[in-house]
CSV table of C-alpha atoms in Angstrom, one decimal:
chain,number,residue,atom,x,y,z
M,64,MET,CA,34.8,22.1,148.5
M,65,ASP,CA,31.9,23.7,146.9
M,66,PHE,CA,30.2,20.6,145.1
M,67,LYS,CA,27.5,22.6,143.1
M,68,LYS,CA,30.4,24.1,141.6
M,69,PHE,CA,31.5,20.9,139.8
M,70,LEU,CA,27.9,19.5,139.1
M,71,PRO,CA,27.6,20.9,135.5
M,72,TRP,CA,31.1,19.2,134.5
M,73,ILE,CA,30.0,16.0,136.3
M,74,ILE,CA,26.5,16.1,134.4
M,75,VAL,CA,28.4,16.8,131.0
M,76,ALA,CA,31.1,14.1,131.9
M,77,VAL,CA,28.3,11.7,132.3
M,78,ILE,CA,26.5,12.7,129.4
M,79,VAL,CA,29.5,12.5,127.2
M,80,ILE,CA,30.5,9.0,128.5
M,81,ALA,CA,27.1,7.5,128.1
M,82,GLY,CA,26.9,8.8,124.5
M,83,TYR,CA,30.5,7.4,123.7
M,84,SER,CA,29.4,3.9,125.1
M,85,TRP,CA,25.9,4.2,123.1
M,86,ILE,CA,27.6,5.0,119.8
M,87,LYS,CA,30.5,2.5,120.4
M,88,GLY,CA,27.9,0.0,121.0
M,89,ILE,CA,26.1,0.9,117.9
M,90,ASN,CA,29.2,0.3,115.8
M,91,ASN,CA,30.8,-2.7,117.7
M,92,THR,CA,27.4,-4.6,117.1
M,93,ALA,CA,27.1,-3.8,113.3
M,94,VAL,CA,31.1,-5.1,113.3
M,95,THR,CA,30.2,-8.3,114.9
M,96,LEU,CA,27.0,-8.9,112.6
M,97,ASN,CA,28.8,-7.9,109.3
M,98,GLN,CA,31.6,-10.4,110.5
M,99,ASP,CA,28.7,-13.0,110.9
M,100,ILE,CA,27.7,-12.3,107.3
M,101,GLU,CA,30.9,-12.7,105.9
M,102,GLU,CA,31.2,-15.9,107.6
M,103,SER,CA,27.9,-17.1,106.2
M,104,TRP,CA,29.2,-15.9,102.6
M,105,GLY,CA,32.4,-18.1,103.0
M,106,ASN,CA,30.3,-20.8,103.6
M,107,VAL,CA,28.2,-20.3,100.8
M,108,GLN,CA,31.5,-19.9,98.5
M,109,THR,CA,32.3,-23.2,100.0
M,110,ALA,CA,29.4,-25.1,99.4
M,111,TYR,CA,29.5,-24.2,95.8
M,112,GLN,CA,33.3,-24.8,95.4
M,113,ARG,CA,32.6,-28.4,96.6
M,114,ARG,CA,30.3,-28.7,93.6
M,115,ASN,CA,32.5,-27.1,91.4
M,116,ASP,CA,35.3,-29.7,92.4
M,117,LEU,CA,32.8,-32.8,91.9
M,118,ILE,CA,32.0,-31.6,88.5
M,119,PRO,CA,35.1,-32.8,86.8
M,120,ASN,CA,34.7,-36.2,88.4
M,121,ILE,CA,31.1,-36.6,87.2
M,122,VAL,CA,31.9,-35.2,83.7
M,123,ASN,CA,35.0,-37.6,83.2
M,124,THR,CA,32.9,-40.7,84.3
M,125,VAL,CA,30.0,-39.9,82.0
M,126,LYS,CA,32.5,-39.1,79.2
M,127,GLY,CA,33.5,-42.7,79.7
M,128,TYR,CA,29.9,-44.0,78.6
M,129,ALA,CA,28.6,-41.2,76.6
M,130,GLU,CA,31.3,-40.1,74.2
M,131,HIS,CA,28.9,-38.5,71.5
M,132,GLU,CA,27.2,-36.4,74.4
M,133,LYS,CA,30.1,-34.1,74.0
M,134,SER,CA,28.0,-30.9,73.5
M,135,THR,CA,26.5,-31.3,77.1
M,136,LEU,CA,29.5,-32.3,78.7
M,137,THR,CA,31.2,-29.2,77.2
M,138,ALA,CA,28.2,-26.8,78.2
M,139,VAL,CA,28.8,-28.3,82.0
M,140,ILE,CA,32.5,-27.5,81.6
M,141,GLU,CA,31.8,-24.0,80.4
M,142,ALA,CA,29.2,-23.0,82.6
M,143,ARG,CA,31.8,-24.4,85.8
M,144,ALA,CA,34.4,-22.1,84.1
M,145,LYS,CA,32.1,-19.1,84.0
M,146,ALA,CA,30.8,-19.8,87.7
M,147,THR,CA,34.3,-19.6,89.2
M,148,GLN,CA,35.2,-16.4,87.4
M,149,THR,CA,32.3,-14.5,89.4
M,150,THR,CA,33.4,-13.2,92.4
M,151,VAL,CA,31.6,-11.3,95.0
M,152,ASP,CA,33.3,-9.1,97.8
M,153,PRO,CA,31.6,-9.9,101.2
M,154,THR,CA,32.7,-6.7,102.7
M,155,ASN,CA,30.5,-5.1,100.1
M,156,ILE,CA,27.9,-7.5,98.6
M,157,THR,CA,25.8,-5.4,96.0
M,158,PRO,CA,22.7,-6.5,94.4
M,159,GLU,CA,24.3,-6.6,91.0
M,160,GLN,CA,27.2,-8.7,92.4
M,161,LEU,CA,24.9,-11.0,94.0
M,162,GLU,CA,22.5,-11.2,91.1
M,163,ALA,CA,25.8,-11.9,88.7
M,164,PHE,CA,26.9,-14.9,91.2
M,165,ASN,CA,23.2,-16.2,91.6
M,166,LYS,CA,23.0,-16.5,87.6
M,167,ALA,CA,26.6,-18.2,86.9
M,168,GLN,CA,25.4,-20.8,89.7
M,169,SER,CA,22.2,-21.3,88.1
M,170,GLY,CA,23.9,-21.7,84.6
M,171,VAL,CA,25.8,-24.8,86.5
M,172,SER,CA,22.7,-26.2,87.8
M,173,SER,CA,20.9,-26.1,84.9
M,174,THR,CA,23.6,-27.7,82.7
M,175,LEU,CA,24.2,-30.4,85.6
M,176,SER,CA,20.7,-31.3,85.2
M,177,ARG,CA,20.9,-31.5,81.4
M,178,LEU,CA,24.1,-33.9,82.0
M,179,LEU,CA,22.3,-36.0,84.7
M,180,LEU,CA,18.9,-36.4,82.4
M,181,THR,CA,21.4,-37.7,79.5
M,182,VAL,CA,22.4,-40.7,81.9
M,183,GLU,CA,19.2,-41.7,81.5
M,184,GLN,CA,19.9,-43.1,78.4
M,185,TYR,CA,22.7,-45.2,79.6
M,186,PRO,CA,21.9,-48.2,82.2
M,187,ASN,CA,25.2,-49.3,82.3
M,188,LEU,CA,26.5,-45.7,83.7
M,189,LYS,CA,23.5,-45.5,86.2
M,190,ALA,CA,24.6,-48.7,87.5
M,191,ASP,CA,28.5,-47.6,88.0
M,192,GLN,CA,29.2,-47.2,91.3
M,193,ASN,CA,31.7,-44.3,91.1
M,194,PHE,CA,28.7,-42.5,89.1
M,195,LEU,CA,26.3,-43.5,91.8
M,196,LYS,CA,28.9,-42.4,94.7
M,197,LEU,CA,29.4,-39.0,92.9
M,198,GLN,CA,25.6,-38.6,92.1
M,199,ASP,CA,25.2,-38.9,95.8
M,200,GLU,CA,27.9,-36.4,96.5
M,201,LEU,CA,26.3,-34.1,94.2
M,202,ALA,CA,22.8,-34.4,95.9
M,203,SER,CA,24.4,-33.8,99.3
M,204,THR,CA,26.2,-30.9,98.1
M,205,GLU,CA,23.3,-29.3,96.6
M,206,ASN,CA,21.7,-29.5,100.2
M,207,GLN,CA,24.6,-27.9,101.6
M,208,ILE,CA,24.3,-25.0,99.2
M,209,LEU,CA,20.8,-24.6,100.1
M,210,THR,CA,21.8,-24.5,103.8
M,211,ALA,CA,24.5,-22.3,103.4
M,212,ARG,CA,22.4,-19.6,101.2
M,213,THR,CA,19.7,-20.0,103.9
M,214,ARG,CA,22.1,-19.2,106.8
M,215,PHE,CA,23.6,-16.4,105.0
M,216,ASN,CA,20.0,-14.6,104.6
M,217,GLU,CA,19.6,-15.4,108.3
M,218,ALA,CA,23.0,-13.5,109.1
M,219,VAL,CA,22.0,-10.5,106.8
M,220,LYS,CA,18.6,-10.2,108.5
M,221,PRO,CA,19.8,-8.9,112.2
M,222,TYR,CA,22.5,-6.8,110.5
M,223,ASN,CA,20.1,-5.0,108.3
M,224,ASN,CA,17.6,-4.8,111.2
M,225,HIS,CA,20.4,-3.4,113.7
M,226,ILE,CA,21.7,-0.6,111.0
M,227,LYS,CA,18.2,0.2,109.4
M,228,THR,CA,16.4,0.9,112.9
M,229,PHE,CA,16.2,4.2,114.7
M,230,PRO,CA,18.5,6.1,115.9
M,231,ASN,CA,21.1,3.4,115.0
M,232,SER,CA,20.4,4.4,111.2
M,233,LEU,CA,21.7,7.9,112.2
M,234,PHE,CA,25.1,6.7,112.8
M,235,ALA,CA,25.2,3.4,110.5
M,236,GLY,CA,25.9,5.5,107.6
M,237,ILE,CA,28.6,7.7,109.4
M,238,PHE,CA,30.6,4.8,110.2
M,239,GLY,CA,30.0,3.1,106.6
M,240,PHE,CA,27.7,0.4,107.0
M,241,LYS,CA,25.3,-0.1,104.4
M,242,GLU,CA,22.4,-2.4,104.0
M,243,LYS,CA,23.2,-5.7,102.5
M,244,THR,CA,21.2,-7.8,100.0
M,245,TYR,CA,19.6,-10.8,100.5
M,246,PHE,CA,20.5,-14.3,98.5
M,247,ASN,CA,17.3,-14.7,96.3
M,248,ALA,CA,16.2,-17.2,93.7
M,249,VAL,CA,17.1,-16.7,90.1
M,250,GLU,CA,14.7,-15.2,88.0
M,251,GLY,CA,11.9,-18.1,86.9
M,252,ALA,CA,12.7,-20.3,89.7
M,253,ASP,CA,9.2,-20.2,90.9
M,254,LYS,CA,7.9,-22.0,87.9
M,255,ALA,CA,8.3,-25.9,87.9
M,256,PRO,CA,11.5,-27.0,85.4
M,257,GLU,CA,9.7,-28.9,82.3
M,258,VAL,CA,11.5,-32.4,82.1
M,259,LYS,CA,11.6,-33.9,78.8
M,260,PHE,CA,13.0,-37.4,78.1
């Protein structure tokens, strides 16, 4: 048997197998990192959902004490409804989707802050055990939201690094992998809020 006769075929086979393994690794790593992003996005939505679930309880508790604060209560309810209608597809998060989601959630935060400021006018409400418990849960939820958003960004970074570095970038587009958007602060968040009593 003449080994030299098969040597070119062996070299071609080794190159094909190595190339296949390399390209498969690029694809599979991107798929795994993308799944991490989808999981992180689910955690972001879960944290916001927890806040949305708390809002009716807070509104009803305040309503019992501050019936004439109807406009503030209505604003909170409307902001919550708007926020729950804004959805983002985790498989294809675009900057526009993320900005709309962020803006809707910012509206909830803003109206909730106004509602909690009105509570200062009602000493009995501030001392109400149910309200205090809800306020603690809300503060805990806001911390969970911050953590979930941070972890989402932490999941986006390795994915973007993987698909944007050469030579992975050559194949990422072929496989349909696109750069993901980071969760940024809403416009004006860099300015300290003005609190008026």
